[in-house]
Amino acid sequence: MIEARIRDFIITKDDWIFAVADYFHPDGVRCVLRYVPDESGDRQLNGLKYRKYDFDVAFDFMKENRPEWVQDVHIVPEDQVKMVLHPPDPIPELVNQDERVKAVVNVLLDADIPLEKMGVTGSFLPGLQNEQSDVDFVVYGNEWFKARDAIAAAKKEDGFIEDIDEQMWHRIYNKRIPEISYEEFILHEKRKGNRGMVGGTYFDLLFVRDWGQIEGPLPRGVDVGTMKIEAKVTDAELAFDNPSVYRVDHDKIDHVLSYTHTYAGQALEGEVIEAQGVVEQVGDIKRLVVGTSREPKGEWIRSLTLLGKCD
């Protein structure tokens, strides 16, 4: 069985490149198509030109070319996988080639984060980045929180790593189109500390579970309606994961999941949240799911504690 985590990539025998979208792969690798060989493409790897496909375009392509692989994500049969790409693999080479990656790596090494606990994903992982590419940096497990604090400290120094300016924040907000106001969005985002600029390029610090944090797959529940709740967060250890997981103290809902990056890290343990989403019945428990579509409407998470709106 192929071992692949979120933020890994796979390359198929057709040289299609997919981003892994799950920790569990019972019937094939759960992933989403990102790059396809195309003579008119603007990126190049191993003598092939590639075109990048956004989410919706990727699904249209797969429905036309591999409809049997299309479910909620793309399911690639294991016998079609030629190679698995892991985020730590390109780091040694990138440190010598890219000043932006080198700057982030050096900050994390100074914080005693092992090299094998960090990596890059997105276009940098297969080597398809260009000058406009964002830097999607990965840190595994609890080392992620150390990395976040190290990046926050680096932003306060006169160096290569800087805070995001107001113009970029507006771009991020307008791209995500969340169901909360810009003012609330900014208040939550600036506290998270997992975004920044490095050498003038936007970068994200992305969480991936350590192998020891991976337990069982989330079983699919039955949708039983929608609900808005207020509840106290009792566990936020996996709040920056995908999906984000918030255990809550509530008489009907066991935990809140977010499948949209907008609400990752949205609240801390001990805080009171307001959340609206789809209720799933899973055995004897119910969970509230936020991010049930690409641009979810009528679904959100906000920290009432952070906003000063709870008693």
Coordinates of C-alpha atoms in Angstrom, one line a residue, residues 150-159 161-163:
A150 CA 9.9 31.4 14.9
I151 CA 8.4 33.0 11.8
A152 CA 6.5 35.5 14.0
A153 CA 9.8 36.5 15.7
A154 CA 11.6 36.7 12.3
K155 CA 8.9 39.2 11.1
K156 CA 9.9 41.6 13.8
E157 CA 13.5 41.7 12.7
D158 CA 14.8 43.7 9.7
G159 CA 15.3 40.7 7.4
I161 CA 10.7 37.6 6.2
E162 CA 8.1 40.3 6.6
D163 CA 4.4 40.8 7.5

